PDB file of C-alpha atoms in Angstrom:
ATOM      1  CA  GLN A   1     -26.775  12.816  -2.630  1.00 45.00           C
ATOM      2  CA  ILE A   2     -23.264  12.687  -4.052  1.00 44.00           C
ATOM      3  CA  SER A   3     -24.526  13.568  -7.536  1.00 46.00           C
ATOM      4  CA  LYS A   4     -25.371  17.151  -6.550  1.00 60.00           C
ATOM      5  CA  PHE A   5     -21.634  17.989  -6.439  1.00 66.00           C
ATOM      6  CA  ARG A   6     -20.030  18.821  -9.763  1.00 79.00           C
ATOM      7  CA  HIS A   7     -16.439  17.676  -9.902  1.00 88.00           C
ATOM      8  CA  HIS A   8     -13.682  19.468 -11.749  1.00 90.00           C
ATOM      9  CA  ALA A   9     -13.444  18.001 -15.224  1.00 89.00           C
ATOM     10  CA  SER A  10      -9.641  17.849 -15.440  1.00 94.00           C
ATOM     11  CA  LEU A  11      -8.121  17.992 -11.927  1.00 96.00           C
ATOM     12  CA  SER A  12      -6.318  14.683 -11.385  1.00 97.00           C
ATOM     13  CA  LEU A  13      -3.976  15.576  -8.502  1.00 98.00           C
ATOM     14  CA  LEU A  14      -4.822  17.423  -5.294  1.00 98.00           C
ATOM     15  CA  ASP A  15      -2.085  18.178  -2.763  1.00 98.00           C
ATOM     16  CA  VAL A  16      -3.202  19.611   0.581  1.00 98.00           C
ATOM     17  CA  GLY A  17      -0.518  17.850   2.578  1.00 98.00           C
ATOM     18  CA  PHE A  18       0.751  19.193   5.908  1.00 98.00           C
ATOM     19  CA  ASN A  19      -2.039  21.588   6.663  1.00 98.00           C
ATOM     20  CA  CYS A  20      -4.586  21.428   9.481  1.00 98.00           C
ATOM     21  CA  ILE A  21      -7.764  20.161   7.872  1.00 97.00           C
ATOM     22  CA  GLY A  22      -8.501  17.595  10.606  1.00 98.00           C
ATOM     23  CA  ASP A  23     -11.393  15.142  10.631  1.00 98.00           C
ATOM     24  CA  ILE A  24     -14.058  17.670   9.692  1.00 98.00           C
ATOM     25  CA  GLY A  25     -12.114  18.931   6.715  1.00 98.00           C
ATOM     26  CA  CYS A  26     -11.281  15.409   5.609  1.00 98.00           C
ATOM     27  CA  ALA A  27     -14.924  14.365   5.835  1.00 98.00           C
ATOM     28  CA  SER A  28     -16.027  17.365   3.763  1.00 97.00           C
ATOM     29  CA  LEU A  29     -13.320  16.762   1.190  1.00 97.00           C
ATOM     30  CA  SER A  30     -14.248  13.102   0.987  1.00 97.00           C
ATOM     31  CA  THR A  31     -17.917  13.829   0.376  1.00 95.00           C
ATOM     32  CA  MET A  32     -17.515  16.683  -2.085  1.00 94.00           C
ATOM     33  CA  ALA A  33     -14.282  15.918  -3.924  1.00 95.00           C
ATOM     34  CA  VAL A  34     -13.593  12.180  -3.649  1.00 96.00           C
ATOM     35  CA  ALA A  35     -16.882  10.285  -3.672  1.00 95.00           C
ATOM     36  CA  GLY A  36     -18.020   9.619  -7.215  1.00 92.00           C
ATOM     37  CA  ASN A  37     -15.111  11.567  -8.703  1.00 94.00           C
ATOM     38  CA  SER A  38     -13.547   9.507 -11.465  1.00 92.00           C
ATOM     39  CA  GLU A  39     -11.078  12.232 -12.505  1.00 95.00           C
ATOM     40  CA  LEU A  40      -9.203  12.692  -9.219  1.00 96.00           C
ATOM     41  CA  ARG A  41      -6.415  10.096  -9.231  1.00 96.00           C
ATOM     42  CA  THR A  42      -3.875  11.342  -6.644  1.00 98.00           C
ATOM     43  CA  LEU A  43      -4.657  12.767  -3.217  1.00 98.00           C
ATOM     44  CA  TYR A  44      -2.056  14.044  -0.743  1.00 98.00           C
ATOM     45  CA  LEU A  45      -3.439  14.318   2.779  1.00 98.00           C
ATOM     46  CA  SER A  46      -0.300  13.610   4.791  1.00 98.00           C
ATOM     47  CA  GLY A  47       0.272  15.521   8.028  1.00 98.00           C
ATOM     48  CA  ASN A  48      -3.214  16.962   8.499  1.00 98.00           C
ATOM     49  CA  ASN A  49      -4.181  15.868  12.022  1.00 98.00           C
ATOM     50  CA  ILE A  50      -6.634  13.369  10.575  1.00 98.00           C
ATOM     51  CA  ARG A  51      -7.742  10.636  12.949  1.00 98.00           C
ATOM     52  CA  GLY A  52     -10.048   7.654  12.797  1.00 98.00           C
ATOM     53  CA  PRO A  53     -13.317   9.475  11.979  1.00 98.00           C
ATOM     54  CA  GLY A  54     -11.778  11.425   9.119  1.00 98.00           C
ATOM     55  CA  ALA A  55     -10.186   8.303   7.672  1.00 98.00           C
ATOM     56  CA  MET A  56     -13.495   6.446   7.930  1.00 98.00           C
ATOM     57  CA  ALA A  57     -15.233   9.226   5.991  1.00 98.00           C
ATOM     58  CA  LEU A  58     -12.580   8.930   3.304  1.00 98.00           C
ATOM     59  CA  ALA A  59     -12.952   5.141   3.288  1.00 98.00           C
ATOM     60  CA  ALA A  60     -16.701   5.499   2.770  1.00 97.00           C
ATOM     61  CA  ALA A  61     -16.096   7.798  -0.198  1.00 96.00           C
ATOM     62  CA  ILE A  62     -13.667   5.319  -1.768  1.00 95.00           C
ATOM     63  CA  ALA A  63     -16.032   2.387  -1.280  1.00 93.00           C
ATOM     64  CA  LYS A  64     -19.089   4.314  -2.486  1.00 87.00           C
ATOM     65  CA  GLY A  65     -18.361   3.649  -6.138  1.00 79.00           C
ATOM     66  CA  GLY A  66     -17.208   5.866  -8.983  1.00 86.00           C
ATOM     67  CA  CYS A  67     -14.062   6.952  -7.142  1.00 91.00           C
ATOM     68  CA  GLY A  68     -10.985   7.113  -9.368  1.00 92.00           C
ATOM     69  CA  LEU A  69      -8.277   7.390  -6.706  1.00 95.00           C
ATOM     70  CA  SER A  70      -5.176   5.371  -7.480  1.00 96.00           C
ATOM     71  CA  ARG A  71      -2.625   7.133  -5.245  1.00 98.00           C
ATOM     72  CA  LEU A  72      -3.433   7.985  -1.639  1.00 98.00           C
ATOM     73  CA  HIS A  73      -1.024   9.650   0.796  1.00 98.00           C
ATOM     74  CA  LEU A  74      -2.179   9.533   4.412  1.00 98.00           C
ATOM     75  CA  SER A  75       1.152   9.365   6.225  1.00 98.00           C
ATOM     76  CA  ALA A  76       1.735  11.326   9.428  1.00 98.00           C
ATOM     77  CA  ASN A  77      -1.923  11.221  10.471  1.00 98.00           C
ATOM     78  CA  ARG A  78      -3.011   9.381  13.598  1.00 98.00           C
ATOM     79  CA  ILE A  79      -5.767   7.378  11.911  1.00 98.00           C
ATOM     80  CA  GLY A  80      -5.014   4.368  14.120  1.00 98.00           C
ATOM     81  CA  ILE A  81      -6.507   0.903  13.887  1.00 97.00           C
ATOM     82  CA  LEU A  82      -9.983   2.150  12.973  1.00 97.00           C
ATOM     83  CA  GLY A  83      -8.844   4.297  10.062  1.00 98.00           C
ATOM     84  CA  THR A  84      -6.342   1.776   8.726  1.00 98.00           C
ATOM     85  CA  ARG A  85      -8.891  -1.002   8.764  1.00 97.00           C
ATOM     86  CA  GLY A  86     -11.481   1.242   7.117  1.00 98.00           C
ATOM     87  CA  ILE A  87      -9.148   2.249   4.288  1.00 98.00           C
ATOM     88  CA  SER A  88      -8.057  -1.363   3.744  1.00 97.00           C
ATOM     89  CA  VAL A  89     -11.624  -2.626   3.502  1.00 96.00           C
ATOM     90  CA  ALA A  90     -12.609   0.278   1.240  1.00 96.00           C
ATOM     91  CA  VAL A  91      -9.791  -0.434  -1.221  1.00 95.00           C
ATOM     92  CA  ALA A  92     -10.849  -4.070  -1.463  1.00 92.00           C
ATOM     93  CA  GLU A  93     -14.550  -3.193  -1.748  1.00 92.00           C
ATOM     94  CA  ALA A  94     -13.977  -0.576  -4.450  1.00 88.00           C
ATOM     95  CA  ARG A  95     -12.058  -3.103  -6.509  1.00 75.00           C
ATOM     96  CA  ARG A  96     -14.805  -5.709  -6.092  1.00 80.00           C
ATOM     97  CA  GLN A  97     -17.440  -3.237  -7.243  1.00 77.00           C
ATOM     98  CA  GLN A  98     -15.376  -2.301 -10.298  1.00 65.00           C
ATOM     99  CA  ILE A  99     -14.944  -5.918 -11.326  1.00 67.00           C
ATOM    100  CA  ASP A 100     -18.648  -6.661 -10.816  1.00 60.00           C
ATOM    101  CA  ALA A 101     -19.649  -3.597 -12.849  1.00 59.00           C
ATOM    102  CA  ALA A 102     -17.232  -4.427 -15.656  1.00 59.00           C
ATOM    103  CA  LYS A 103     -18.473  -8.007 -15.741  1.00 59.00           C
ATOM    104  CA  ALA A 104     -22.108  -6.896 -15.866  1.00 55.00           C
ATOM    105  CA  THR A 105     -21.350  -4.485 -18.716  1.00 57.00           C
ATOM    106  CA  ALA A 106     -19.457  -7.169 -20.632  1.00 58.00           C
ATOM    107  CA  GLU A 107     -22.265  -9.689 -20.122  1.00 57.00           C
ATOM    108  CA  ALA A 108     -24.835  -7.209 -21.411  1.00 59.00           C
ATOM    109  CA  ALA A 109     -22.707  -6.417 -24.455  1.00 64.00           C
ATOM    110  CA  ALA A 110     -22.130 -10.108 -25.148  1.00 60.00           C
ATOM    111  CA  ALA A 111     -25.849 -10.844 -24.852  1.00 63.00           C
ATOM    112  CA  ALA A 112     -26.719  -8.006 -27.210  1.00 69.00           C
ATOM    113  CA  ALA A 113     -24.184  -9.217 -29.739  1.00 69.00           C
ATOM    114  CA  GLY A 114     -25.121 -12.852 -29.307  1.00 70.00           C
ATOM    115  CA  THR A 115     -21.572 -13.834 -28.391  1.00 70.00           C
ATOM    116  CA  THR A 116     -19.905 -15.557 -25.454  1.00 63.00           C
ATOM    117  CA  LEU A 117     -18.486 -13.521 -22.586  1.00 56.00           C
ATOM    118  CA  GLY A 118     -14.681 -13.441 -22.680  1.00 58.00           C
ATOM    119  CA  THR A 119     -12.392 -13.598 -19.679  1.00 55.00           C
ATOM    120  CA  ALA A 120     -10.493 -10.367 -20.347  1.00 51.00           C
ATOM    121  CA  PHE A 121     -11.776  -7.006 -19.096  1.00 48.00           C
ATOM    122  CA  PRO A 122     -10.550  -3.474 -19.752  1.00 48.00           C
ATOM    123  CA  THR A 123      -7.941  -2.135 -17.308  1.00 50.00           C
ATOM    124  CA  LEU A 124      -9.764  -0.736 -14.291  1.00 56.00           C
ATOM    125  CA  GLN A 125      -8.636   2.305 -12.299  1.00 65.00           C
ATOM    126  CA  SER A 126      -7.808   0.976  -8.828  1.00 88.00           C
ATOM    127  CA  MET A 127      -5.517   1.814  -5.928  1.00 95.00           C
ATOM    128  CA  ARG A 128      -1.891   1.561  -6.995  1.00 97.00           C
ATOM    129  CA  GLU A 129      -0.103   3.514  -4.272  1.00 98.00           C
ATOM    130  CA  LEU A 130      -0.959   3.522  -0.585  1.00 98.00           C
ATOM    131  CA  HIS A 131       1.173   5.590   1.778  1.00 98.00           C
ATOM    132  CA  LEU A 132       0.411   4.935   5.441  1.00 98.00           C
ATOM    133  CA  GLY A 133       3.622   5.805   7.232  1.00 98.00           C
ATOM    134  CA  GLY A 134       3.345   6.886  10.857  1.00 98.00           C
ATOM    135  CA  VAL A 135      -0.406   6.375  11.209  1.00 98.00           C
ATOM    136  CA  HIS A 136      -0.278   4.378  14.483  1.00 98.00           C
ATOM    137  CA  MET A 137      -1.922   1.349  12.914  1.00 97.00           C
ATOM    138  CA  GLY A 138      -0.502  -1.182  15.388  1.00 94.00           C
ATOM    139  CA  PRO A 139      -0.602  -4.965  14.850  1.00 95.00           C
ATOM    140  CA  THR A 140      -4.355  -4.987  14.137  1.00 96.00           C
ATOM    141  CA  GLY A 141      -4.015  -2.329  11.461  1.00 97.00           C
ATOM    142  CA  CYS A 142      -1.084  -4.132   9.883  1.00 97.00           C
ATOM    143  CA  LEU A 143      -3.185  -7.299   9.812  1.00 97.00           C
ATOM    144  CA  ALA A 144      -5.915  -5.387   7.965  1.00 97.00           C
ATOM    145  CA  ILE A 145      -3.360  -4.301   5.366  1.00 98.00           C
ATOM    146  CA  SER A 146      -2.132  -7.882   5.037  1.00 98.00           C
ATOM    147  CA  ASN A 147      -5.687  -9.120   4.478  1.00 97.00           C
ATOM    148  CA  MET A 148      -6.230  -6.499   1.788  1.00 96.00           C
ATOM    149  CA  VAL A 149      -2.973  -7.450   0.031  1.00 97.00           C
ATOM    150  CA  LEU A 150      -4.042 -11.098   0.058  1.00 95.00           C
ATOM    151  CA  THR A 151      -6.598 -10.472  -2.717  1.00 92.00           C
ATOM    152  CA  ASN A 152      -5.206  -7.314  -4.342  1.00 94.00           C
ATOM    153  CA  GLN A 153      -4.075  -7.312  -7.977  1.00 93.00           C
ATOM    154  CA  THR A 154      -3.248  -3.644  -8.562  1.00 95.00           C
ATOM    155  CA  LEU A 155      -1.150  -2.305  -5.665  1.00 97.00           C
ATOM    156  CA  ARG A 156       2.341  -1.261  -6.746  1.00 98.00           C
ATOM    157  CA  VAL A 157       3.602   0.956  -3.915  1.00 98.00           C
ATOM    158  CA  LEU A 158       2.995   0.324  -0.217  1.00 98.00           C
ATOM    159  CA  SER A 159       4.556   2.422   2.542  1.00 98.00           C
ATOM    160  CA  LEU A 160       4.126   1.278   6.148  1.00 98.00           C
ATOM    161  CA  SER A 161       7.043   3.124   7.714  1.00 98.00           C
ATOM    162  CA  ASN A 162       7.092   4.186  11.372  1.00 98.00           C
ATOM    163  CA  ASN A 163       4.185   2.075  12.596  1.00 98.00           C
ATOM    164  CA  GLY A 164       5.828  -0.040  15.280  1.00 97.00           C
ATOM    165  CA  ILE A 165       5.671  -3.098  13.022  1.00 98.00           C
ATOM    166  CA  ASN A 166       7.486  -6.103  14.488  1.00 98.00           C
ATOM    167  CA  ASP A 167       8.574  -9.503  13.197  1.00 98.00           C
ATOM    168  CA  ARG A 168       5.181 -11.122  13.741  1.00 98.00           C
ATOM    169  CA  ASP A 169       3.397  -8.356  11.835  1.00 98.00           C
ATOM    170  CA  LEU A 170       5.872  -8.608   8.976  1.00 98.00           C
ATOM    171  CA  ALA A 171       5.516 -12.394   8.919  1.00 98.00           C
ATOM    172  CA  LEU A 172       1.744 -12.082   8.422  1.00 98.00           C
ATOM    173  CA  PHE A 173       2.264  -9.533   5.664  1.00 98.00           C
ATOM    174  CA  SER A 174       4.827 -11.810   4.040  1.00 98.00           C
ATOM    175  CA  GLN A 175       2.355 -14.690   4.089  1.00 98.00           C
ATOM    176  CA  SER A 176      -0.094 -12.562   2.134  1.00 98.00           C
ATOM    177  CA  ILE A 177       2.314 -11.717  -0.669  1.00 97.00           C
ATOM    178  CA  SER A 178       3.518 -15.327  -0.730  1.00 97.00           C
ATOM    179  CA  ARG A 179      -0.031 -16.548  -1.253  1.00 97.00           C
ATOM    180  CA  ASN A 180      -0.956 -13.819  -3.731  1.00 96.00           C
ATOM    181  CA  LYS A 181       1.549 -13.880  -6.557  1.00 94.00           C
ATOM    182  CA  SER A 182      -0.700 -11.584  -8.607  1.00 94.00           C
ATOM    183  CA  VAL A 183      -0.076  -8.464  -6.521  1.00 96.00           C
ATOM    184  CA  PRO A 184       2.330  -6.367  -8.661  1.00 97.00           C
ATOM    185  CA  LEU A 185       4.269  -4.702  -5.833  1.00 98.00           C
ATOM    186  CA  GLU A 186       7.165  -2.570  -7.040  1.00 98.00           C
ATOM    187  CA  LYS A 187       8.055  -0.674  -3.880  1.00 98.00           C
ATOM    188  CA  ILE A 188       7.615  -1.642  -0.231  1.00 98.00           C
ATOM    189  CA  GLN A 189       8.723   0.514   2.682  1.00 98.00           C
ATOM    190  CA  PHE A 190       9.110  -0.688   6.269  1.00 98.00           C
ATOM    191  CA  SER A 191      11.485   1.999   7.499  1.00 98.00           C
ATOM    192  CA  PHE A 192      11.555   3.061  11.169  1.00 98.00           C
ATOM    193  CA  ASN A 193       9.913  -0.064  12.572  1.00 98.00           C
ATOM    194  CA  ARG A 194      10.959  -2.880  14.926  1.00 98.00           C
ATOM    195  CA  VAL A 195      11.980  -5.509  12.439  1.00 98.00           C
ATOM    196  CA  THR A 196      14.826  -7.908  13.222  1.00 98.00           C
ATOM    197  CA  CYS A 197      16.485 -10.694  11.255  1.00 98.00           C
ATOM    198  CA  VAL A 198      13.494 -12.938  11.997  1.00 98.00           C
ATOM    199  CA  GLY A 199      11.148 -10.627  10.132  1.00 98.00           C
ATOM    200  CA  ILE A 200      13.646 -10.172   7.322  1.00 98.00           C
ATOM    201  CA  GLU A 201      13.728 -13.916   6.768  1.00 98.00           C
ATOM    202  CA  SER A 202       9.946 -13.991   6.339  1.00 98.00           C
ATOM    203  CA  LEU A 203       9.980 -11.083   3.926  1.00 98.00           C
ATOM    204  CA  MET A 204      12.897 -12.315   1.842  1.00 98.00           C
ATOM    205  CA  ASN A 205      11.307 -15.727   1.451  1.00 98.00           C
ATOM    206  CA  ALA A 206       8.079 -14.049   0.327  1.00 98.00           C
ATOM    207  CA  ILE A 207       9.634 -11.786  -2.311  1.00 98.00           C
ATOM    208  CA  TRP A 208      11.975 -14.452  -3.683  1.00 97.00           C
ATOM    209  CA  GLY A 209      11.784 -14.431  -7.463  1.00 97.00           C
ATOM    210  CA  SER A 210       9.398 -11.467  -7.653  1.00 97.00           C
ATOM    211  CA  PRO A 211       9.178 -10.256 -11.274  1.00 97.00           C
ATOM    212  CA  THR A 212       7.937  -6.773 -10.321  1.00 98.00           C
ATOM    213  CA  LEU A 213       9.679  -5.671  -7.122  1.00 98.00           C
ATOM    214  CA  LYS A 214      12.219  -2.868  -7.626  1.00 98.00           C
ATOM    215  CA  GLU A 215      12.593  -1.177  -4.242  1.00 98.00           C
ATOM    216  CA  VAL A 216      12.741  -2.411  -0.645  1.00 98.00           C
ATOM    217  CA  ARG A 217      13.351   0.020   2.213  1.00 98.00           C
ATOM    218  CA  LEU A 218      14.159  -1.415   5.636  1.00 98.00           C
ATOM    219  CA  ASP A 219      16.271   1.359   7.102  1.00 98.00           C
ATOM    220  CA  ASN A 220      16.103   2.289  10.794  1.00 98.00           C
ATOM    221  CA  ASN A 221      15.136  -1.129  12.138  1.00 98.00           C
ATOM    222  CA  HIS A 222      16.984  -3.689  14.299  1.00 98.00           C
ATOM    223  CA  ILE A 223      18.545  -5.767  11.533  1.00 98.00           C
ATOM    224  CA  LYS A 224      21.882  -7.477  12.141  1.00 98.00           C
ATOM    225  CA  ASP A 225      24.309  -9.391   9.925  1.00 98.00           C
ATOM    226  CA  ARG A 226      22.004 -12.373   9.473  1.00 98.00           C
ATOM    227  CA  GLY A 227      19.390 -10.086   7.929  1.00 98.00           C
ATOM    228  CA  ALA A 228      21.944  -8.597   5.567  1.00 98.00           C
ATOM    229  CA  GLN A 229      23.000 -12.092   4.515  1.00 98.00           C
ATOM    230  CA  LEU A 230      19.391 -13.046   3.785  1.00 98.00           C
ATOM    231  CA  ALA A 231      18.902  -9.883   1.746  1.00 98.00           C
ATOM    232  CA  ALA A 232      22.095 -10.616  -0.175  1.00 97.00           C
ATOM    233  CA  VAL A 233      20.842 -14.062  -1.156  1.00 97.00           C
ATOM    234  CA  THR A 234      17.517 -12.623  -2.275  1.00 97.00           C
ATOM    235  CA  LEU A 235      19.316 -10.166  -4.557  1.00 96.00           C
ATOM    236  CA  THR A 236      20.245 -13.128  -6.741  1.00 95.00           C
ATOM    237  CA  SER A 237      16.581 -13.751  -7.577  1.00 97.00           C
ATOM    238  CA  VAL A 238      15.028 -10.264  -7.639  1.00 97.00           C
ATOM    239  CA  ASN A 239      16.062  -7.380  -9.912  1.00 96.00           C
ATOM    240  CA  LEU A 240      16.027  -4.733  -7.200  1.00 97.00           C
ATOM    241  CA  LYS A 241      17.106  -1.204  -8.014  1.00 97.00           C
ATOM    242  CA  VAL A 242      16.970   0.046  -4.411  1.00 98.00           C
ATOM    243  CA  LEU A 243      17.784  -1.850  -1.215  1.00 98.00           C
ATOM    244  CA  ASP A 244      17.912   0.411   1.830  1.00 98.00           C
ATOM    245  CA  LEU A 245      19.345  -1.152   4.991  1.00 98.00           C
ATOM    246  CA  GLY A 246      20.732   2.045   6.470  1.00 98.00           C
ATOM    247  CA  PHE A 247      20.753   2.750  10.201  1.00 98.00           C
ATOM    248  CA  ASN A 248      20.562  -0.842  11.377  1.00 98.00           C
ATOM    249  CA  ARG A 249      23.075  -3.016  13.251  1.00 98.00           C
ATOM    250  CA  ILE A 250      24.966  -4.499  10.335  1.00 98.00           C
ATOM    251  CA  THR A 251      28.721  -5.017  10.678  1.00 98.00           C
ATOM    252  CA  THR A 252      31.494  -5.925   8.266  1.00 98.00           C
ATOM    253  CA  VAL A 253      30.202  -9.494   8.105  1.00 98.00           C
ATOM    254  CA  GLY A 254      26.860  -8.411   6.689  1.00 98.00           C
ATOM    255  CA  ILE A 255      28.403  -5.892   4.307  1.00 97.00           C
ATOM    256  CA  LYS A 256      30.721  -8.546   2.877  1.00 97.00           C
ATOM    257  CA  ALA A 257      27.716 -10.781   2.190  1.00 97.00           C
ATOM    258  CA  ILE A 258      25.990  -7.977   0.297  1.00 96.00           C
ATOM    259  CA  MET A 259      29.148  -7.151  -1.646  1.00 96.00           C
ATOM    260  CA  LYS A 260      29.369 -10.724  -2.901  1.00 94.00           C
ATOM    261  CA  SER A 261      25.941 -10.382  -4.519  1.00 91.00           C
ATOM    262  CA  LEU A 262      26.741  -7.136  -6.321  1.00 90.00           C
TER     263      LEU A 262
END
């Protein structure tokens, strides 16, 4: 059924952010413009009154196969637990399908040529940026994201700002990136959450020595001097370009610790 829609041959970015398309509009867009569209790489849907059903329709389009999305902006939509979990599962499923298809193609080519299948595959177009700030995901949604990150090998930017994430949620996320050293995260955003020094300790331990991470945003949380001290120590092992700890509860003690690492 998807094949009856002809996709634009060159459109790679579509920005319809901060309109009023809602669930019905999102479902229509997903079916006609996202599913099976290998050309569309970036989709801005932030601030569109999209809820769980709309997000699930989008998730189905991503998981359907043939979708080329690598940057998805869904912030400021109340997609909740249902939508967050659906998107997380879809990202993982789409990647699995791509790998299976690439492997099958390589096996067929190797068989035709009478050679042995190698271990290297061409670079596959997968999700690289996922922006889910202010989507009301809750602890269950954050857990779904953590589970997705546990096996992901392509995600570079992840924004989970303004989701009520606490220390326990951040600890579970940190466990995922600790166990999966192959995820090439460059930017992570946890602004406007409920993170304290306890959560910071989990995160800093997880990102210690990261060869890819360049930006960490933790502004507008409940971080005190101990958190600043932990971040300062981590700066000695990670080549960060941006560390945002603004609007927390850091005093002169924490600032001095950061200054010593600069």
